[in-house]
Tab-separated table of C-alpha atoms in Angstrom:
chain	number	residue	atom	x	y	z
V	15	MET	CA	-7.882	0.954	5.995
V	16	SER	CA	-10.377	1.535	8.092
V	17	SER	CA	-9.221	4.987	9.488
V	18	CYS	CA	-7.925	6.849	6.300
V	19	SER	CA	-9.576	10.176	5.604
V	20	SER	CA	-11.423	8.959	2.806
V	21	CYS	CA	-13.501	5.059	4.312
V	22	SER	CA	-17.599	5.655	3.680
V	23	SER	CA	-18.052	5.122	8.424
V	24	GLN	CA	-16.577	8.710	8.667
V	25	GLY	CA	-19.307	10.193	10.069
V	26	GLY	CA	-21.497	8.171	9.304
V	27	GLY	CA	-22.058	9.952	5.204
V	28	SER	CA	-23.871	8.704	2.322
V	29	PRO	CA	-21.708	5.939	-0.245
V	30	ASP	CA	-22.186	8.526	-2.754
V	31	ALA	CA	-21.099	11.474	-0.680
V	32	ALA	CA	-18.146	9.594	0.471
V	33	MET	CA	-17.486	8.728	-3.285
V	34	ALA	CA	-17.231	12.666	-3.651
V	35	LEU	CA	-15.090	13.033	-0.869
V	36	GLN	CA	-12.470	10.741	-2.087
V	37	ASP	CA	-12.981	12.283	-5.624
V	38	SER	CA	-11.818	15.516	-4.487
V	39	LEU	CA	-8.700	14.032	-2.141
V	40	ILE	CA	-7.746	12.176	-5.314
V	41	ALA	CA	-7.521	15.636	-7.423
V	42	ALA	CA	-6.772	17.113	-4.553
V	43	THR	CA	-3.180	14.248	-4.401
V	44	LEU	CA	-2.857	14.567	-8.249
V	45	GLY	CA	-2.344	17.915	-9.035
V	46	GLN	CA	0.518	17.959	-6.389
V	47	ILE	CA	2.069	15.085	-9.085
V	48	ARG	CA	3.502	16.821	-12.611
V	49	HIS	CA	3.693	13.553	-14.179
V	50	LYS	CA	1.623	10.283	-13.897
V	51	ILE	CA	3.472	7.481	-15.782
V	52	PHE	CA	1.741	4.227	-16.037
V	53	VAL	CA	3.741	0.613	-16.875
V	54	MET	CA	1.749	-1.506	-18.654
V	55	SER	CA	1.577	-4.973	-20.818
V	56	GLY	CA	-0.692	-7.345	-22.354
V	57	LYS	CA	1.424	-10.301	-21.165
V	58	GLY	CA	2.735	-11.426	-18.416
V	59	GLY	CA	6.543	-11.902	-17.750
V	60	VAL	CA	7.845	-9.279	-20.151
V	61	GLY	CA	9.488	-7.046	-16.821
V	62	LYS	CA	7.179	-4.646	-15.859
V	63	SER	CA	8.406	-4.329	-12.332
V	64	SER	CA	12.009	-4.076	-13.426
V	65	VAL	CA	11.153	-1.247	-14.980
V	66	THR	CA	9.173	-0.039	-13.335
V	67	VAL	CA	11.396	0.064	-9.925
V	68	ASN	CA	14.597	0.816	-12.308
V	69	THR	CA	13.149	3.811	-14.183
V	70	ALA	CA	11.411	5.191	-10.994
V	71	ALA	CA	15.409	4.888	-9.433
V	72	ALA	CA	16.980	6.645	-12.676
V	73	LEU	CA	15.036	9.814	-12.734
V	74	ALA	CA	15.465	9.821	-8.438
V	75	ALA	CA	19.150	9.573	-9.378
V	76	ARG	CA	18.642	12.215	-11.894
V	77	GLY	CA	17.551	14.659	-9.242
V	78	PHE	CA	13.498	14.302	-9.356
V	79	LYS	CA	11.176	13.489	-6.676
V	80	VAL	CA	9.727	10.322	-7.311
V	81	GLY	CA	6.993	7.809	-6.067
V	82	ILE	CA	5.752	4.392	-7.301
V	83	LEU	CA	2.640	3.132	-6.965
V	84	ASP	CA	2.130	-1.017	-6.836
V	85	VAL	CA	-1.037	-1.196	-7.992
V	86	ASP	CA	-0.534	-5.120	-8.855
V	87	ILE	CA	-2.856	-6.187	-5.964
V	88	HIS	CA	-2.222	-9.902	-6.296
V	89	GLY	CA	1.164	-10.259	-6.715
V	90	PRO	CA	2.921	-6.992	-5.560
V	91	SER	CA	6.289	-7.243	-6.239
V	92	VAL	CA	8.635	-3.898	-5.865
V	93	PRO	CA	9.242	-3.695	-2.332
V	94	ASN	CA	10.920	-7.367	-2.815
V	95	LEU	CA	13.434	-5.168	-5.958
V	96	LEU	CA	13.996	-2.891	-3.547
V	97	GLY	CA	14.818	-4.219	-0.834
V	98	LEU	CA	11.907	-2.919	1.609
V	99	GLU	CA	10.372	-4.630	4.537
V	100	CYS	CA	8.627	-2.561	6.420
V	101	GLY	CA	5.663	-1.655	6.291
V	102	ILE	CA	3.134	1.155	6.528
V	103	GLU	CA	2.744	3.757	8.660
V	104	LEU	CA	0.416	6.585	9.452
V	105	ASP	CA	1.255	10.624	9.768
V	106	GLU	CA	0.546	12.149	12.789
V	107	SER	CA	-3.644	13.319	12.214
V	108	GLY	CA	-3.432	9.268	11.669
V	109	SER	CA	-5.669	9.358	8.674
V	110	LEU	CA	-2.942	9.742	6.157
V	111	MET	CA	-0.846	6.559	5.067
V	112	LEU	CA	2.690	7.353	4.301
V	113	PRO	CA	4.898	5.697	1.556
V	114	ALA	CA	7.534	3.201	2.360
V	115	GLN	CA	11.243	5.466	2.324
V	116	TYR	CA	13.801	4.286	-0.249
V	117	ASN	CA	15.534	7.218	-0.393
V	118	GLU	CA	15.130	10.810	-0.449
V	119	ASN	CA	14.056	11.334	-3.859
V	120	LEU	CA	12.424	7.896	-3.752
V	121	ALA	CA	8.899	6.868	-2.112
V	122	VAL	CA	7.245	3.495	-2.104
V	123	ILE	CA	3.337	2.535	-2.069
V	124	SER	CA	2.932	-1.483	-2.213
V	125	MET	CA	-0.606	-3.651	-1.171
V	126	ASP	CA	2.622	-6.292	0.172
V	127	SER	CA	3.683	-4.124	2.902
V	128	LEU	CA	0.588	-4.035	4.507
V	129	LEU	CA	0.429	-7.700	4.299
V	130	LYS	CA	1.272	-9.483	7.779
V	131	ASP	CA	2.329	-12.456	5.966
V	132	ARG	CA	3.720	-11.427	2.568
V	133	ASN	CA	2.887	-15.290	1.613
V	134	GLN	CA	-0.546	-14.414	2.182
V	135	ALA	CA	-2.743	-14.509	-0.667
V	136	VAL	CA	-4.945	-11.684	-1.509
V	137	LEU	CA	-8.102	-12.748	-2.707
V	138	TRP	CA	-10.333	-10.292	-3.498
V	139	ARG	CA	-12.598	-9.449	-6.324
V	140	GLY	CA	-13.209	-5.842	-8.829
V	141	PRO	CA	-14.678	-3.522	-6.115
V	142	LYS	CA	-11.851	-4.230	-3.202
V	143	LYS	CA	-9.517	-4.249	-5.990
V	144	THR	CA	-11.030	-0.911	-7.178
V	145	ALA	CA	-11.621	0.238	-3.890
V	146	ALA	CA	-7.747	-0.186	-2.974
V	147	ILE	CA	-6.909	1.479	-5.331
V	148	ARG	CA	-8.014	4.560	-5.110
V	149	GLN	CA	-7.073	4.970	-1.652
V	150	PHE	CA	-3.434	4.482	-2.347
V	151	ILE	CA	-3.927	7.455	-4.168
V	152	ALA	CA	-6.634	9.396	-2.314
V	153	ASP	CA	-5.891	8.149	1.240
V	154	VAL	CA	-1.862	8.345	0.591
V	155	LYS	CA	0.566	11.280	1.932
V	156	TRP	CA	2.455	11.110	-1.394
V	157	GLY	CA	3.469	15.762	-0.981
V	158	ALA	CA	4.744	17.064	-4.369
V	159	LEU	CA	6.408	14.423	-7.673
V	160	ASP	CA	8.198	15.580	-9.863
V	161	PHE	CA	6.459	11.785	-10.842
V	162	LEU	CA	4.273	8.968	-10.020
V	163	VAL	CA	5.520	5.927	-11.830
V	164	LEU	CA	2.458	3.043	-11.755
V	165	ASP	CA	3.482	-0.686	-11.596
V	166	SER	CA	0.557	-2.851	-12.706
V	167	PRO	CA	-0.586	-6.174	-13.471
V	168	PRO	CA	-0.619	-8.286	-16.965
V	169	GLY	CA	-3.726	-7.601	-18.614
V	170	THR	CA	-6.725	-5.520	-19.499
V	171	GLY	CA	-8.983	-5.727	-16.381
V	172	ASP	CA	-9.896	-3.794	-13.121
V	173	GLU	CA	-7.160	-2.218	-12.062
V	174	HIS	CA	-5.876	-0.716	-15.215
V	175	MET	CA	-9.811	0.664	-15.855
V	176	THR	CA	-9.350	2.030	-12.169
V	177	VAL	CA	-6.156	3.503	-12.706
V	178	LEU	CA	-7.175	5.201	-16.208
V	179	LYS	CA	-10.686	6.575	-14.671
V	180	SER	CA	-9.340	8.023	-11.056
V	181	ILE	CA	-5.698	9.284	-13.563
V	182	PRO	CA	-6.644	10.877	-16.995
V	183	ASP	CA	-3.729	12.308	-17.071
V	184	SER	CA	-1.617	9.429	-16.861
V	185	GLN	CA	0.793	8.131	-19.984
V	186	CYS	CA	1.431	4.861	-20.709
V	187	VAL	CA	4.801	3.080	-21.232
V	188	VAL	CA	3.887	-0.450	-22.746
V	189	VAL	CA	6.503	-2.936	-22.259
V	190	THR	CA	7.298	-6.243	-24.492
V	191	THR	CA	9.914	-8.792	-25.003
V	192	PRO	CA	10.337	-9.586	-28.911
V	193	GLN	CA	8.849	-12.722	-29.293
V	194	GLU	CA	5.595	-13.479	-31.135
V	195	ILE	CA	3.632	-14.122	-27.999
V	196	SER	CA	4.790	-11.530	-26.748
V	197	LEU	CA	4.039	-8.818	-29.391
V	198	ALA	CA	0.370	-10.515	-29.416
V	199	ASP	CA	-0.803	-9.690	-26.642
V	200	VAL	CA	0.600	-6.331	-26.395
V	201	ARG	CA	-1.435	-5.149	-29.895
V	202	LYS	CA	-4.563	-6.381	-26.973
V	203	ALA	CA	-2.751	-4.179	-24.341
V	204	ILE	CA	-2.608	-0.766	-27.062
V	205	ASN	CA	-5.923	-2.002	-28.367
V	206	PHE	CA	-7.317	-0.942	-25.337
V	207	LEU	CA	-5.458	1.733	-24.684
V	208	GLN	CA	-7.087	3.865	-28.109
V	209	TYR	CA	-10.517	2.373	-26.676
V	210	ALA	CA	-10.326	4.362	-23.720
V	211	LYS	CA	-8.441	6.989	-25.577
V	212	ALA	CA	-5.179	7.136	-22.424
V	213	GLY	CA	-2.203	8.520	-23.580
V	214	ILE	CA	0.902	6.428	-25.186
V	215	LEU	CA	3.730	7.555	-24.022
V	216	GLY	CA	6.207	5.498	-25.917
V	217	LEU	CA	7.443	1.200	-26.141
V	218	VAL	CA	10.049	-0.769	-24.382
V	219	GLU	CA	11.683	-4.128	-25.656
V	220	ASN	CA	12.715	-5.913	-22.581
V	221	MET	CA	14.864	-8.936	-22.856
V	222	SER	CA	16.171	-6.919	-26.218
V	223	GLY	CA	19.162	-9.643	-26.985
V	224	LEU	CA	21.405	-11.284	-24.594
V	225	SER	CA	24.946	-9.523	-23.530
V	226	CYS	CA	27.305	-12.249	-22.708
V	227	PRO	CA	29.349	-11.577	-19.814
V	228	HIS	CA	32.276	-13.496	-21.342
V	229	CYS	CA	33.306	-12.091	-24.500
V	230	HIS	CA	30.525	-9.300	-24.068
V	231	LYS	CA	29.186	-9.413	-27.402
V	232	GLU	CA	24.980	-9.339	-28.413
V	233	ILE	CA	23.458	-12.929	-28.759
V	234	ASP	CA	20.097	-12.555	-30.298
V	235	LEU	CA	18.742	-15.044	-27.514
V	236	PHE	CA	14.891	-14.504	-27.946
V	237	LYS	CA	14.956	-12.120	-30.939
V	238	LYS	CA	15.053	-8.552	-30.873
V	239	GLY	CA	13.687	-6.256	-32.621
V	240	GLY	CA	10.117	-7.518	-32.625
V	241	GLY	CA	8.946	-4.390	-29.911
V	242	ARG	CA	10.082	-1.776	-32.287
V	243	LYS	CA	8.171	-3.079	-35.545
V	244	LEU	CA	5.591	-3.082	-33.557
V	245	ALA	CA	5.751	-0.335	-32.159
V	246	GLU	CA	6.341	1.220	-35.978
V	247	GLN	CA	3.042	-0.432	-36.772
V	248	TYR	CA	0.969	1.599	-34.617
V	249	HIS	CA	3.526	5.004	-34.727
V	250	ILE	CA	4.732	4.506	-31.237
V	251	PRO	CA	7.602	5.552	-30.067
V	252	VAL	CA	10.868	3.274	-29.200
V	253	LEU	CA	11.524	4.453	-25.803
V	254	GLY	CA	14.052	1.533	-25.291
V	255	GLU	CA	15.269	-1.811	-25.935
V	256	ILE	CA	16.923	-3.221	-22.077
V	257	PRO	CA	18.999	-6.509	-22.992
V	258	LEU	CA	19.201	-9.279	-20.192
V	259	ASP	CA	22.099	-8.795	-17.935
V	260	VAL	CA	23.568	-10.989	-15.302
V	261	ALA	CA	23.487	-7.707	-13.464
V	262	THR	CA	19.895	-6.894	-13.519
V	263	VAL	CA	19.372	-11.017	-12.014
V	264	VAL	CA	22.017	-10.205	-9.362
V	265	ALA	CA	20.124	-6.404	-8.224
V	266	ALA	CA	17.026	-8.169	-8.107
V	267	ASP	CA	18.034	-10.525	-5.449
V	268	ARG	CA	19.854	-8.517	-3.654
V	269	GLY	CA	16.990	-6.098	-3.355
V	270	VAL	CA	18.685	-3.249	-5.443
V	271	PRO	CA	17.862	-1.296	-8.443
V	272	VAL	CA	20.043	-2.583	-11.674
V	273	VAL	CA	20.931	1.205	-11.745
V	274	LEU	CA	22.118	1.801	-8.151
V	275	MET	CA	24.720	-0.579	-8.494
V	276	ASP	CA	28.310	-0.160	-8.808
V	277	GLY	CA	30.063	-0.415	-11.411
V	278	ASP	CA	28.547	0.083	-15.283
V	279	SER	CA	26.639	-2.702	-17.515
V	280	PRO	CA	24.261	-2.891	-20.647
V	281	ALA	CA	21.341	-3.325	-18.771
V	282	LYS	CA	22.380	-0.185	-16.070
V	283	SER	CA	22.975	1.862	-19.392
V	284	ALA	CA	19.920	0.926	-21.292
V	285	PHE	CA	17.642	2.208	-17.894
V	286	LEU	CA	19.278	4.850	-17.240
V	287	ALA	CA	19.190	5.708	-21.412
V	288	LEU	CA	15.354	4.717	-20.478
V	289	ALA	CA	14.243	7.221	-17.381
V	290	ASP	CA	16.125	9.977	-19.293
V	291	ASN	CA	14.174	9.422	-22.602
V	292	ILE	CA	10.662	9.322	-20.328
V	293	ALA	CA	11.961	12.825	-18.847
V	294	LYS	CA	11.977	14.453	-22.583
V	295	ALA	CA	9.347	12.876	-23.565
V	296	VAL	CA	6.803	14.864	-21.036
V	297	GLY	CA	9.741	18.085	-21.332
V	298	GLU	CA	11.284	17.590	-18.370
V	299	SER	CA	15.371	17.744	-18.173
V	300	PRO	CA	18.120	16.255	-15.425
V	301	ARG	CA	17.458	18.515	-11.884
V	302	ALA	CA	20.398	17.147	-10.635
């Protein structure tokens, strides 16, 4: 990243001048992006990355230009879910990074793409993570996008505060599972967003029942409806309820979003409906 345009070593400027330059680059980049969707949750293991990837792929399939920014510095999984193995390249000027292109409508930036060894741990503290996220916005040639979908780590830490400060008009999509142990952490995340005065677009209940692949009946394996009750409590719209589905596991192992798999499946239908609800919530109509 040392050659990127917002690096303070360029021109020997002061840290304040470098920060001001980066702020202007971030503003210029975000000015070309219509909607910023921040996928988050207070709980790990609820499927934020799966929701991010499939929502973004579904929006791209609807004809929107979409970027995915993976701000999970320590556990990036977006490239694996998309089967992307390519690294990051620079543009002709050598000053801007080019996002990895999944298809003509979908591009990705992730910490995983910058690692020579993807099994290597990233041992960074808060300031370095903050700097990396800001660089992923300022020094990436995103171009004109309809949606930038951000995948986050669990909790309410440095990454979340950096995103909300750097992208103040981002709309948050909160992901939960139906169980109380998940809902308890998600309540804290909603409280965090309220204190931060962030826009909450709505809530997604992931792992909402199990669609049996044999009899096609629904089984409440991890309960169902806890997310809807939480949304009603906080007056938040429910954007989608995604069932557990064998097709999702198969798709993830293949590195293909389930929404782009051949054939129909309960998870595919639910993710497509989720993407349509998000587009409708921000006032967009399908482009395709």
